[in-house]
XYZ file of C-alpha atoms in Angstrom:
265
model
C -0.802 -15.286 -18.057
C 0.993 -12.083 -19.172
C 1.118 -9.597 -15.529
C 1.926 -5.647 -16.451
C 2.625 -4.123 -12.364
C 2.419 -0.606 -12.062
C 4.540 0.661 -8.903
C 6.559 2.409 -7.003
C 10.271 2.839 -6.005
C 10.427 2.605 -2.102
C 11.243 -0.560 -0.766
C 7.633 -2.067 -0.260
C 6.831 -1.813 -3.691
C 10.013 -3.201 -5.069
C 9.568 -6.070 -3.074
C 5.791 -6.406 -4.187
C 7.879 -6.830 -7.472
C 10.042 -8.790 -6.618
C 7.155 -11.405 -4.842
C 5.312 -11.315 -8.093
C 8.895 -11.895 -10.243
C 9.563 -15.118 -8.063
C 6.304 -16.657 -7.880
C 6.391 -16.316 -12.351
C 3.709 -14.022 -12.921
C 5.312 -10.513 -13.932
C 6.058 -9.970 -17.233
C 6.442 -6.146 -17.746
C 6.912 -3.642 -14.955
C 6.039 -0.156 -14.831
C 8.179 2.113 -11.436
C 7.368 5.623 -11.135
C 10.150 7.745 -9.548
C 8.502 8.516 -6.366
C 9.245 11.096 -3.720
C 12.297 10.920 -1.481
C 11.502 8.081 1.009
C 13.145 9.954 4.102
C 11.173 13.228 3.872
C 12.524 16.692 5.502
C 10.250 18.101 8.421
C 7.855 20.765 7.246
C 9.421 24.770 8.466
C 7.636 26.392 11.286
C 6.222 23.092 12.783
C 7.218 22.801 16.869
C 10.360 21.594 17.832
C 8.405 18.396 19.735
C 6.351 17.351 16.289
C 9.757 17.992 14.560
C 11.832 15.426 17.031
C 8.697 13.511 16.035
C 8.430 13.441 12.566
C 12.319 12.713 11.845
C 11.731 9.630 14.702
C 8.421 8.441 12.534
C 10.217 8.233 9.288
C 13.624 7.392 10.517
C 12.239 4.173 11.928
C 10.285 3.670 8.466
C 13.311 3.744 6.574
C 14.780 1.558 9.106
C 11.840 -1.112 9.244
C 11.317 -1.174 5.923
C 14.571 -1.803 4.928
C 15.425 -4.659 7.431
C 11.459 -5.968 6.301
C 12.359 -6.009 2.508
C 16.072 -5.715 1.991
C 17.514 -4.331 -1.410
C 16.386 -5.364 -4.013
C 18.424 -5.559 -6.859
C 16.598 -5.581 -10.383
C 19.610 -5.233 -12.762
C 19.073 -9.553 -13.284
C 15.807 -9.666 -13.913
C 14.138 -10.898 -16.687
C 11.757 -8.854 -17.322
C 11.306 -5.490 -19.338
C 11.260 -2.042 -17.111
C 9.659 1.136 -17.629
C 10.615 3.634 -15.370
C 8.979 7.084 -15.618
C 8.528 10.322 -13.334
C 4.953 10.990 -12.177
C 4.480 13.984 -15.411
C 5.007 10.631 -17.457
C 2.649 7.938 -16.073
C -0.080 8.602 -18.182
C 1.682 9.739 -20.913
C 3.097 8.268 -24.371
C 5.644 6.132 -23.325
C 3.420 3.831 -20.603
C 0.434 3.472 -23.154
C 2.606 2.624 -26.008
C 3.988 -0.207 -23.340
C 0.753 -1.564 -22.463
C 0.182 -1.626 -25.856
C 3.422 -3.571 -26.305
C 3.085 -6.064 -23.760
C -0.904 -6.671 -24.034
C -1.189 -7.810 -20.221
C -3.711 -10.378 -19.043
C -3.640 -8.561 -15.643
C -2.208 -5.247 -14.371
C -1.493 -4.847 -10.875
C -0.960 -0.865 -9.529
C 0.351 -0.165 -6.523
C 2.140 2.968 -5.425
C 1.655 5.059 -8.459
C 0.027 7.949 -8.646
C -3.551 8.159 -10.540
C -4.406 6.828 -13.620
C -6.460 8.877 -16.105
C -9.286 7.495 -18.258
C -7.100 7.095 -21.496
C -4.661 4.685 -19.974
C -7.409 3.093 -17.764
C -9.176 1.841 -21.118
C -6.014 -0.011 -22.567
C -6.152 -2.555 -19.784
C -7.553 -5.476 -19.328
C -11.023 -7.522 -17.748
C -8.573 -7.878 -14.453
C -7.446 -4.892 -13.445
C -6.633 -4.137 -9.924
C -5.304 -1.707 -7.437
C -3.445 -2.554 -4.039
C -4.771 -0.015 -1.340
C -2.728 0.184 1.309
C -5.728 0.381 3.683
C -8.880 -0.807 4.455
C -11.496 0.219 2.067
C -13.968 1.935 2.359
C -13.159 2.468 5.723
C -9.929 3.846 5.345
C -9.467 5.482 1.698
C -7.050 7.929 0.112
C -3.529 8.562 1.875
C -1.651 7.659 5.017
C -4.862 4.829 5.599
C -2.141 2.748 7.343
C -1.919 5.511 10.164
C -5.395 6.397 10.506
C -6.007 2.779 12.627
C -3.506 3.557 14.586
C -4.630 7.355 15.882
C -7.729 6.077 16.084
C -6.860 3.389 18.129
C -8.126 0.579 16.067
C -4.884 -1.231 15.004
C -6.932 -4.794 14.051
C -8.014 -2.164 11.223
C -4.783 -1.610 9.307
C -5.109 -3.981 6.090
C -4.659 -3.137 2.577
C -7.440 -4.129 -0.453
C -6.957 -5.322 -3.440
C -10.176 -3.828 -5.603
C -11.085 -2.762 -9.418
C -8.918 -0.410 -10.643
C -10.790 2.776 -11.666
C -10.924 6.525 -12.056
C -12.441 6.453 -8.476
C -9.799 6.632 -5.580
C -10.164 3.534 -4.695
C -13.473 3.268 -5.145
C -13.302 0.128 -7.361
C -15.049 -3.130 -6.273
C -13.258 -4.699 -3.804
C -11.748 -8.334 -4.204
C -10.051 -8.634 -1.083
C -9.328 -7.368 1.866
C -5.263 -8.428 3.513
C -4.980 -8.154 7.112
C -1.452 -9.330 8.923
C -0.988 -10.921 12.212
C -0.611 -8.333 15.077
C 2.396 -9.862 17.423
C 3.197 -8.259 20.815
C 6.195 -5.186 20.181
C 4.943 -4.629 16.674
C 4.677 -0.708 16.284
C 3.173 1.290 13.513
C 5.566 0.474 10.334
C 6.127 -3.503 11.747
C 2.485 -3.861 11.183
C 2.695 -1.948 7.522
C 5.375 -4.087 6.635
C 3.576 -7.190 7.480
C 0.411 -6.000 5.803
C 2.359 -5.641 2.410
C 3.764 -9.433 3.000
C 0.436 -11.111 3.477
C -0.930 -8.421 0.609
C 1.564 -9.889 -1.481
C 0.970 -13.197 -0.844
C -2.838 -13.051 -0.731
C -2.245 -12.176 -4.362
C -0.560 -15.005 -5.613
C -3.259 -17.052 -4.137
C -5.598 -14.871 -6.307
C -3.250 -15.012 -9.468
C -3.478 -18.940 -8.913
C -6.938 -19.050 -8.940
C -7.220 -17.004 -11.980
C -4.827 -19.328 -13.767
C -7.324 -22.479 -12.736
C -9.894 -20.739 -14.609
C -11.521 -20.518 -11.025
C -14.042 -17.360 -10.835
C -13.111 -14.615 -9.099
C -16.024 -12.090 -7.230
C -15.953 -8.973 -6.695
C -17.734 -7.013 -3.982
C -19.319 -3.005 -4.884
C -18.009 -0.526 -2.639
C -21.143 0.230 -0.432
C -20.265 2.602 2.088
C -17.971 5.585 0.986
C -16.253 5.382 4.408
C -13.664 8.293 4.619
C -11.606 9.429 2.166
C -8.483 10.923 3.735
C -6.499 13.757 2.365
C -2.469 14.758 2.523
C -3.940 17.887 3.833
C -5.771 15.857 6.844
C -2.448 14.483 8.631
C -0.415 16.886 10.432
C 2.776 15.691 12.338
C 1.278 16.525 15.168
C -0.769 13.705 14.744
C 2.498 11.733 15.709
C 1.911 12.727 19.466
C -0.779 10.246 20.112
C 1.671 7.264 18.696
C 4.434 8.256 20.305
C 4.710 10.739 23.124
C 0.967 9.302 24.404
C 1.419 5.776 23.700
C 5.008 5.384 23.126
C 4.495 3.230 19.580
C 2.674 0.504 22.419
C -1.164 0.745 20.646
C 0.005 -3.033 19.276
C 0.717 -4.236 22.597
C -2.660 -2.587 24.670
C -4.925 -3.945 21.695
C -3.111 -7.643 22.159
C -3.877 -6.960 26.204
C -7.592 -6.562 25.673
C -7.009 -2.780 26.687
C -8.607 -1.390 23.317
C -11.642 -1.827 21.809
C -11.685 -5.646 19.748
C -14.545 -5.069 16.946
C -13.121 -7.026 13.935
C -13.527 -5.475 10.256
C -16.172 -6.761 8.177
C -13.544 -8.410 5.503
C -14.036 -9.104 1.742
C -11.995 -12.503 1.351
C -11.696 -13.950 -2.352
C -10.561 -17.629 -0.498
């Protein structure tokens, strides 16, 4: 099985690379140059959502980094791509699918994909979503369960990769265990583990010649926008709940209704 990943460069998709790398399945990788990971606080916000928006991402940075570590590619075996987001469907990553004629491409943490590069890939072609689909589509779906109160909800899918944002047919749905002091990024970082080991377990079956289903996208759910989180937001994770939403859901203080998950095993 050749494996072609499409990704990022902040530490959850570099270890989603490196998972794949140790378990034997990548054989060409794709990283787009993403944004800084440590972002400066929009001007003209209030000086509360500003104390609150360097906290969020501080502790992002922080979590992730302790969650993943640094990871180190220079050793690897396998051929890298890297491009800047003007480039990913350009020339350069066509003529390397081309190249590398993947069984399987993986995306996660790239930007979108137009038509032209979408028809170069192959039968199994899948996105990671890092939320719940179709509940939770489109950006910053792993803080949408947490505003609305509903942290049982933050997952990520694995589903067709198409010109639809994340519209495709689902395969699975990840969700990771919620422990008692997990806060907002804890429970993002465990989400990409299991995600990342969910997919093995998918890859495995693949390579068994075992069938693999895939489930249409019924609902449309919400599609969030960049333009629909403020940093306000922030206030009801941290100045109203203190980061705690983990901890009241665990004490049967929040509503319990479970997700109606997709599960390929």
């Amino acid at each position: 099985m050749k494996l072609l990943l499409l990704t990022g460069s902040h530490p959850r998709h570099l270890y989603f690379a490196q998972t794949l790398y140790n378990a034997g399945y990548l054989t060409s990788l794709i990283i787009e140059q993403r944004e800084e990971f440590l972002p400066l606080p929009p001007a003209n916000i209030e000086e509360r959502d500003k104390k609150l928006f360097l906290r969020h991402f501080e502790d992002r940075e922080r979590t992730e980094h302790q969650a993943f570590g640094e990871i180190d590619l220079s050793n690897w075996t396998v051929p890298v791509l890297y491009v800047n987001t003007s480039e990913l469907n350009g020339p350069s990553v066509m003529d390397w699918v081309t190249k590398y004629d993947p069984d399987v491409v993986i995306s996660y943490g790239v930007h979108k994909l137009n038509d032209e590069v979408l028809r170069l890939f192959p039968e199994y072609s899948w996105n990671i979503h890092g939320g719940l689909s179709p509940w939770y589509r489109g950006n910053t779906t792993l803080f949408w369960p947490f505003y609305f109160m509903k942290p049982n909800w933050a997952g990520m899918t694995i589903h067709r990769l198409t010109s639809k944002l994340d519209g495709g047919g689902i395969i699975h749905h990840s969700v990771p265990h919620l422990n008692y002091g997990d806060g907002i990024h804890d429970v993002a970082c465990n989400a990409v583990k299991q995600t990342a080991v969910d997919l093995i377990e998918i890859l495995r079956k693949i390579s068994l010649g075992e069938s693999i289903v895939e489930v249409p996208q019924k609902s449309s759910g919400k599609l969030f926008t960049s333009a629909d989180w403020e940093p306000y937001h922030l206030r009801v994770i941290y100045e109203l709940y203190d980061n705690n939403i983990v901890d009241l859901y665990l004490d049967g203080k929040l509503g319990n209704t479970p997700p109606p998950l997709v599960r390929a095993f």
